[in-house]
Amino acid sequence: MAVVELTQITKAYGAGENRQTVLKDVDLSIEAGEYVTILGPSGSGKSTLMNIIGCLDIPSSGNYHLQHQDVSQLSEDELARIRNQEVGFIFQQFQLLPRLTVLQNIELPLIYAGVSPKERRRRAVDLLTRVGLGEKGSVYPHQLSGGQQQRVAIARALVTKPTLLLADEPTGALDQKTGQQIMGLFHELADEGKTIVMITHDITIAKQAKRIVRIEDGQVQEASHP
Ligand SMILES: Nc1ncnc2c1ncn2[C@@H]1O[C@H](COP(=O)(O)OP(=O)(O)O)[C@@H](O)[C@H]1O
Ligand SMILES: [Mg+2]
C-alpha cells in the first residue's frame, strides 16, 4: 500500500481578496520504495506540496494519509511525532545547527525520539561513515564545504530510519559537480529501497529519478508511473 496518498488536496493562503489557491485538487500516490521527483517552475507550489507531504503544514481541504495514518485527524503533538518518526527532511540550505558538531547534528532527531546516548552515537557514527565523512564527526558545519554539509544533512535525515526521505532542491545550493555527487548518493539510497521524494525545478535532476511528477500552477499534470 502507498506510503503517501494525497486525495483532492487543496491549499490556499490568505483571506478575502488576497486569497490565493496554491494547490488545486492534487491527487498523488507514492508507493514504498519509489524514487520520485516533483518537477515544476518557481512558484508552482512545490514547497507547499512538500510541506504537506512532510506534515509541516496541513491542507485546506482534501485527504492525506502518510503510512496509513490520516494526517488531518492528528493533533500538533502527533504531527510532530509523525514528522520525527516517518520523515527525513533534506533542504537546499542544509539547515544544520551551527553550534553543534557534525555528530551532534546527526544525533539530534534521536534525542527527540528518546534514543539512548550510546545508541545515538553509534547510529550517527555509522551514518557519517555511510556518507563518506567518517573523519569529520567533531568539526562544526562551517568547517565543511557545501557538499559535505549536505552529506551531513542526509545522514541526519536517515538516522531515525524514516519511511520517507523528502528533499527540497537538495542540489540547489551546490555547484554542478558537487550536486551530481549528492545525486549519486540519492541514487544509492534509492537502489537500497528507500522511498525518496525530491523536489526540483531542474529537468536534468528530475530525469535521474524513476518517476517524474510535474506540477504547474498548483496542479499535478502527470503523476503516472513509468
Ligand atoms: N506561507 C505562505 N503564505 C502566502 N503565500 C505563500 C506561502 N507559501 C507559499 N506561498 C505562495 O504560494 C505559491 C507557491 O509557492 P511555493 O510552494 O513556495 O512554490 P515553489 O516551491 O514551487 O517555488 C507562491 O505564489 C507563493 O508566493
Ligand atoms: Mg520551493
GROMACS .gro file of C-alpha atoms and ligand atoms in nm:
model
  254
    1MET     CA    1   0.000   0.000   0.000
    2ALA     CA    2   0.103   0.358  -0.060
    3VAL     CA    3   0.332   0.547   0.176
    4VAL     CA    4   0.190   0.879   0.056
    5GLU     CA    5  -0.174   0.905  -0.050
    6LEU     CA    6  -0.298   1.254  -0.136
    7THR     CA    7  -0.660   1.283  -0.249
    8GLN     CA    8  -0.807   1.606  -0.384
    9ILE     CA    9  -0.567   1.821  -0.183
   10THR     CA   10  -0.606   2.197  -0.200
   11LYS     CA   11  -0.405   2.460  -0.018
   12ALA     CA   12  -0.494   2.828  -0.007
   13TYR     CA   13  -0.323   3.118   0.165
   14GLY     CA   14  -0.470   3.446   0.275
   15ALA     CA   15  -0.832   3.557   0.303
   16GLY     CA   16  -1.081   3.762   0.104
   17GLU     CA   17  -0.930   3.943  -0.193
   18ASN     CA   18  -0.585   3.818  -0.101
   19ARG     CA   19  -0.686   3.455  -0.103
   20GLN     CA   20  -0.461   3.254  -0.331
   21THR     CA   21  -0.511   2.887  -0.409
   22VAL     CA   22  -0.164   2.738  -0.435
   23LEU     CA   23  -0.251   2.368  -0.469
   24LYS     CA   24  -0.555   2.263  -0.670
   25ASP     CA   25  -0.713   1.919  -0.640
   26VAL     CA   26  -0.386   1.732  -0.616
   27ASP     CA   27  -0.407   1.353  -0.631
   28LEU     CA   28  -0.079   1.173  -0.575
   29SER     CA   29   0.010   0.828  -0.458
   30ILE     CA   30   0.365   0.714  -0.381
   31GLU     CA   31   0.444   0.352  -0.306
   32ALA     CA   32   0.712   0.218  -0.073
   33GLY     CA   33   1.049   0.207  -0.248
   34GLU     CA   34   0.964   0.459  -0.517
   35TYR     CA   35   1.212   0.726  -0.625
   36VAL     CA   36   1.009   1.026  -0.739
   37THR     CA   37   1.093   1.379  -0.839
   38ILE     CA   38   0.839   1.658  -0.832
   39LEU     CA   39   0.929   1.895  -1.114
   40GLY     CA   40   0.793   2.243  -1.159
   41PRO     CA   41   0.894   2.605  -1.212
   42SER     CA   42   0.945   2.854  -0.932
   43GLY     CA   43   0.618   2.945  -0.765
   44SER     CA   44   0.433   2.638  -0.892
   45GLY     CA   45   0.363   2.509  -0.541
   46LYS     CA   46   0.645   2.256  -0.493
   47SER     CA   47   0.748   2.362  -0.145
   48THR     CA   48   0.385   2.392  -0.038
   49LEU     CA   49   0.330   2.035  -0.154
   50MET     CA   50   0.648   1.921   0.022
   51ASN     CA   51   0.535   2.086   0.345
   52ILE     CA   52   0.206   1.898   0.329
   53ILE     CA   53   0.370   1.565   0.243
   54GLY     CA   54   0.612   1.618   0.533
   55CYS     CA   55   0.336   1.718   0.777
   56LEU     CA   56   0.493   2.060   0.827
   57ASP     CA   57   0.166   2.212   0.710
   58ILE     CA   58  -0.191   2.090   0.669
   59PRO     CA   59  -0.406   2.114   0.357
   60SER     CA   60  -0.705   2.347   0.331
   61SER     CA   61  -0.912   2.055   0.206
   62GLY     CA   62  -0.871   1.702   0.083
   63ASN     CA   63  -0.735   1.390   0.238
   64TYR     CA   64  -0.383   1.290   0.327
   65HIS     CA   65  -0.266   0.953   0.451
   66LEU     CA   66   0.100   0.905   0.539
   67GLN     CA   67   0.190   0.545   0.608
   68HIS     CA   68  -0.182   0.464   0.656
   69GLN     CA   69  -0.233   0.741   0.911
   70ASP     CA   70  -0.495   1.004   0.840
   71VAL     CA   71  -0.291   1.319   0.893
   72SER     CA   72  -0.594   1.550   0.909
   73GLN     CA   73  -0.702   1.377   1.229
   74LEU     CA   74  -0.378   1.434   1.419
   75SER     CA   75  -0.300   1.687   1.691
   76GLU     CA   76   0.008   1.913   1.680
   77ASP     CA   77   0.196   1.672   1.908
   78GLU     CA   78   0.105   1.376   1.692
   79LEU     CA   79   0.215   1.565   1.380
   80ALA     CA   80   0.550   1.637   1.544
   81ARG     CA   81   0.586   1.270   1.629
   82ILE     CA   82   0.498   1.159   1.275
   83ARG     CA   83   0.749   1.407   1.128
   84ASN     CA   84   1.018   1.275   1.358
   85GLN     CA   85   0.943   0.907   1.301
   86GLU     CA   86   0.830   0.885   0.941
   87VAL     CA   87   1.005   1.164   0.750
   88GLY     CA   88   1.367   1.255   0.690
   89PHE     CA   89   1.396   1.612   0.563
   90ILE     CA   90   1.671   1.746   0.338
   91PHE     CA   91   1.672   2.114   0.242
   92GLN     CA   92   1.851   2.329  -0.015
   93GLN     CA   93   2.039   2.523   0.254
   94PHE     CA   94   2.125   2.213   0.463
   95GLN     CA   95   1.980   2.365   0.785
   96LEU     CA   96   2.245   2.224   1.015
   97LEU     CA   97   2.270   2.383   1.358
   98PRO     CA   98   2.592   2.590   1.362
   99ARG     CA   99   2.673   2.547   1.731
  100LEU     CA  100   2.651   2.168   1.724
  101THR     CA  101   2.923   1.940   1.592
  102VAL     CA  102   2.856   1.722   1.291
  103LEU     CA  103   2.781   1.417   1.510
  104GLN     CA  104   2.559   1.620   1.743
  105ASN     CA  105   2.363   1.746   1.441
  106ILE     CA  106   2.307   1.391   1.316
  107GLU     CA  107   2.205   1.271   1.664
  108LEU     CA  108   1.952   1.548   1.723
  109PRO     CA  109   1.643   1.373   1.578
  110LEU     CA  110   1.721   1.074   1.801
  111ILE     CA  111   1.718   1.292   2.113
  112TYR     CA  112   1.360   1.389   2.026
  113ALA     CA  113   1.285   1.022   1.961
  114GLY     CA  114   1.413   0.928   2.308
  115VAL     CA  115   1.700   0.703   2.195
  116SER     CA  116   1.980   0.644   2.449
  117PRO     CA  117   2.307   0.844   2.416
  118LYS     CA  118   2.512   0.536   2.339
  119GLU     CA  119   2.279   0.415   2.066
  120ARG     CA  120   2.250   0.768   1.926
  121ARG     CA  121   2.623   0.799   1.892
  122ARG     CA  122   2.657   0.455   1.737
  123ARG     CA  123   2.394   0.528   1.471
  124ALA     CA  124   2.531   0.876   1.397
  125VAL     CA  125   2.885   0.743   1.351
  126ASP     CA  126   2.756   0.465   1.122
  127LEU     CA  127   2.570   0.711   0.902
  128LEU     CA  128   2.851   0.964   0.891
  129THR     CA  129   3.073   0.684   0.762
  130ARG     CA  130   2.799   0.585   0.517
  131VAL     CA  131   2.800   0.932   0.361
  132GLY     CA  132   3.179   0.930   0.337
  133LEU     CA  133   3.266   1.170   0.619
  134GLY     CA  134   3.371   0.934   0.898
  135GLU     CA  135   3.660   1.161   0.998
  136LYS     CA  136   3.453   1.477   1.036
  137GLY     CA  137   3.238   1.396   1.337
  138SER     CA  138   3.381   1.653   1.576
  139VAL     CA  139   3.402   1.953   1.344
  140TYR     CA  140   3.138   2.223   1.309
  141PRO     CA  141   2.927   2.275   0.995
  142HIS     CA  142   3.107   2.596   0.888
  143GLN     CA  143   3.430   2.395   0.864
  144LEU     CA  144   3.278   2.185   0.586
  145SER     CA  145   3.212   2.255   0.218
  146GLY     CA  146   2.853   2.282   0.095
  147GLY     CA  147   2.860   1.931  -0.046
  148GLN     CA  148   2.993   1.794   0.283
  149GLN     CA  149   2.726   1.981   0.477
  150GLN     CA  150   2.458   1.828   0.255
  151ARG     CA  151   2.605   1.481   0.324
  152VAL     CA  152   2.573   1.551   0.696
  153ALA     CA  153   2.214   1.665   0.642
  154ILE     CA  154   2.142   1.340   0.456
  155ALA     CA  155   2.291   1.140   0.744
  156ARG     CA  156   2.070   1.335   0.985
  157ALA     CA  157   1.766   1.263   0.768
  158LEU     CA  158   1.843   0.890   0.769
  159VAL     CA  159   1.921   0.850   1.138
  160THR     CA  160   1.564   0.783   1.250
  161LYS     CA  161   1.519   0.522   0.973
  162PRO     CA  162   1.229   0.719   0.827
  163THR     CA  163   0.965   0.574   0.598
  164LEU     CA  164   1.016   0.861   0.355
  165LEU     CA  165   1.308   1.083   0.253
  166LEU     CA  166   1.183   1.424   0.148
  167ALA     CA  167   1.431   1.654  -0.024
  168ASP     CA  168   1.355   2.011  -0.139
  169GLU     CA  169   1.604   2.120  -0.409
  170PRO     CA  170   1.889   1.934  -0.235
  171THR     CA  171   2.143   2.030  -0.501
  172GLY     CA  172   2.015   2.385  -0.548
  173ALA     CA  173   2.293   2.548  -0.346
  174LEU     CA  174   2.573   2.335  -0.488
  175ASP     CA  175   2.788   2.361  -0.800
  176GLN     CA  176   2.705   2.112  -1.073
  177LYS     CA  177   2.979   1.860  -0.995
  178THR     CA  178   2.910   1.856  -0.622
  179GLY     CA  179   2.537   1.841  -0.691
  180GLN     CA  180   2.589   1.537  -0.909
  181GLN     CA  181   2.785   1.367  -0.629
  182ILE     CA  182   2.493   1.428  -0.395
  183MET     CA  183   2.258   1.288  -0.661
  184GLY     CA  184   2.483   0.979  -0.670
  185LEU     CA  185   2.419   0.933  -0.300
  186PHE     CA  186   2.042   0.959  -0.354
  187HIS     CA  187   2.065   0.701  -0.636
  188GLU     CA  188   2.242   0.461  -0.397
  189LEU     CA  189   1.975   0.514  -0.133
  190ALA     CA  190   1.705   0.452  -0.395
  191ASP     CA  191   1.881   0.131  -0.500
  192GLU     CA  192   1.872   0.023  -0.134
  193GLY     CA  193   1.494   0.058  -0.145
  194LYS     CA  194   1.446   0.389   0.031
  195THR     CA  195   1.134   0.583  -0.061
  196ILE     CA  196   1.252   0.921  -0.191
  197VAL     CA  197   1.057   1.228  -0.294
  198MET     CA  198   1.278   1.501  -0.437
  199ILE     CA  199   1.160   1.845  -0.537
  200THR     CA  200   1.336   2.028  -0.817
  201HIS     CA  201   1.290   2.288  -1.090
  202ASP     CA  202   1.574   2.127  -1.289
  203ILE     CA  203   1.477   1.875  -1.558
  204THR     CA  204   1.827   1.721  -1.564
  205ILE     CA  205   1.789   1.643  -1.193
  206ALA     CA  206   1.429   1.526  -1.231
  207LYS     CA  207   1.516   1.283  -1.511
  208GLN     CA  208   1.753   1.094  -1.283
  209ALA     CA  209   1.465   0.952  -1.079
  210LYS     CA  210   1.246   0.663  -1.190
  211ARG     CA  211   0.930   0.870  -1.189
  212ILE     CA  212   0.864   1.238  -1.257
  213VAL     CA  213   0.558   1.418  -1.129
  214ARG     CA  214   0.505   1.756  -1.292
  215ILE     CA  215   0.345   2.042  -1.108
  216GLU     CA  216   0.239   2.363  -1.275
  217ASP     CA  217   0.039   2.643  -1.120
  218GLY     CA  218  -0.062   2.420  -0.830
  219GLN     CA  219  -0.185   2.134  -1.044
  220VAL     CA  220  -0.018   1.799  -1.077
  221GLN     CA  221  -0.003   1.745  -1.452
  222GLU     CA  222   0.132   1.399  -1.471
  223ALA     CA  223   0.163   1.153  -1.193
  224SER     CA  224   0.170   0.830  -1.387
  225HIS     CA  225   0.417   0.554  -1.326
  226PRO     CA  226   0.682   0.497  -1.594
  227LIG     N1  227   0.310   3.091   0.375
  227LIG     C1  228   0.265   3.145   0.261
  227LIG     N2  229   0.177   3.247   0.263
  227LIG     C2  230   0.129   3.301   0.149
  227LIG     N3  231   0.164   3.259   0.026
  227LIG     C3  232   0.250   3.157   0.017
  227LIG     C4  233   0.306   3.095   0.133
  227LIG     N4  234   0.390   2.996   0.092
  227LIG     C5  235   0.386   2.999  -0.042
  227LIG     N5  236   0.304   3.094  -0.089
  227LIG     C6  237   0.274   3.124  -0.230
  227LIG     O1  238   0.241   3.003  -0.294
  227LIG     C7  239   0.293   2.995  -0.425
  227LIG     C8  240   0.378   2.869  -0.438
  227LIG     O2  241   0.489   2.879  -0.352
  227LIG     P1  242   0.590   2.758  -0.328
  227LIG     O3  243   0.513   2.640  -0.285
  227LIG     O4  244   0.699   2.807  -0.239
  227LIG     O5  245   0.643   2.734  -0.476
  227LIG     P2  246   0.779   2.669  -0.528
  227LIG     O6  247   0.842   2.592  -0.415
  227LIG     O7  248   0.736   2.582  -0.643
  227LIG     O8  249   0.864   2.781  -0.575
  227LIG     C9  250   0.371   3.123  -0.447
  227LIG     O9  251   0.289   3.212  -0.518
  227LIG    C10  252   0.395   3.174  -0.306
  227LIG    O10  253   0.402   3.313  -0.306
  228MG      MG  254   1.031   2.595  -0.331
   0.00000   0.00000   0.00000
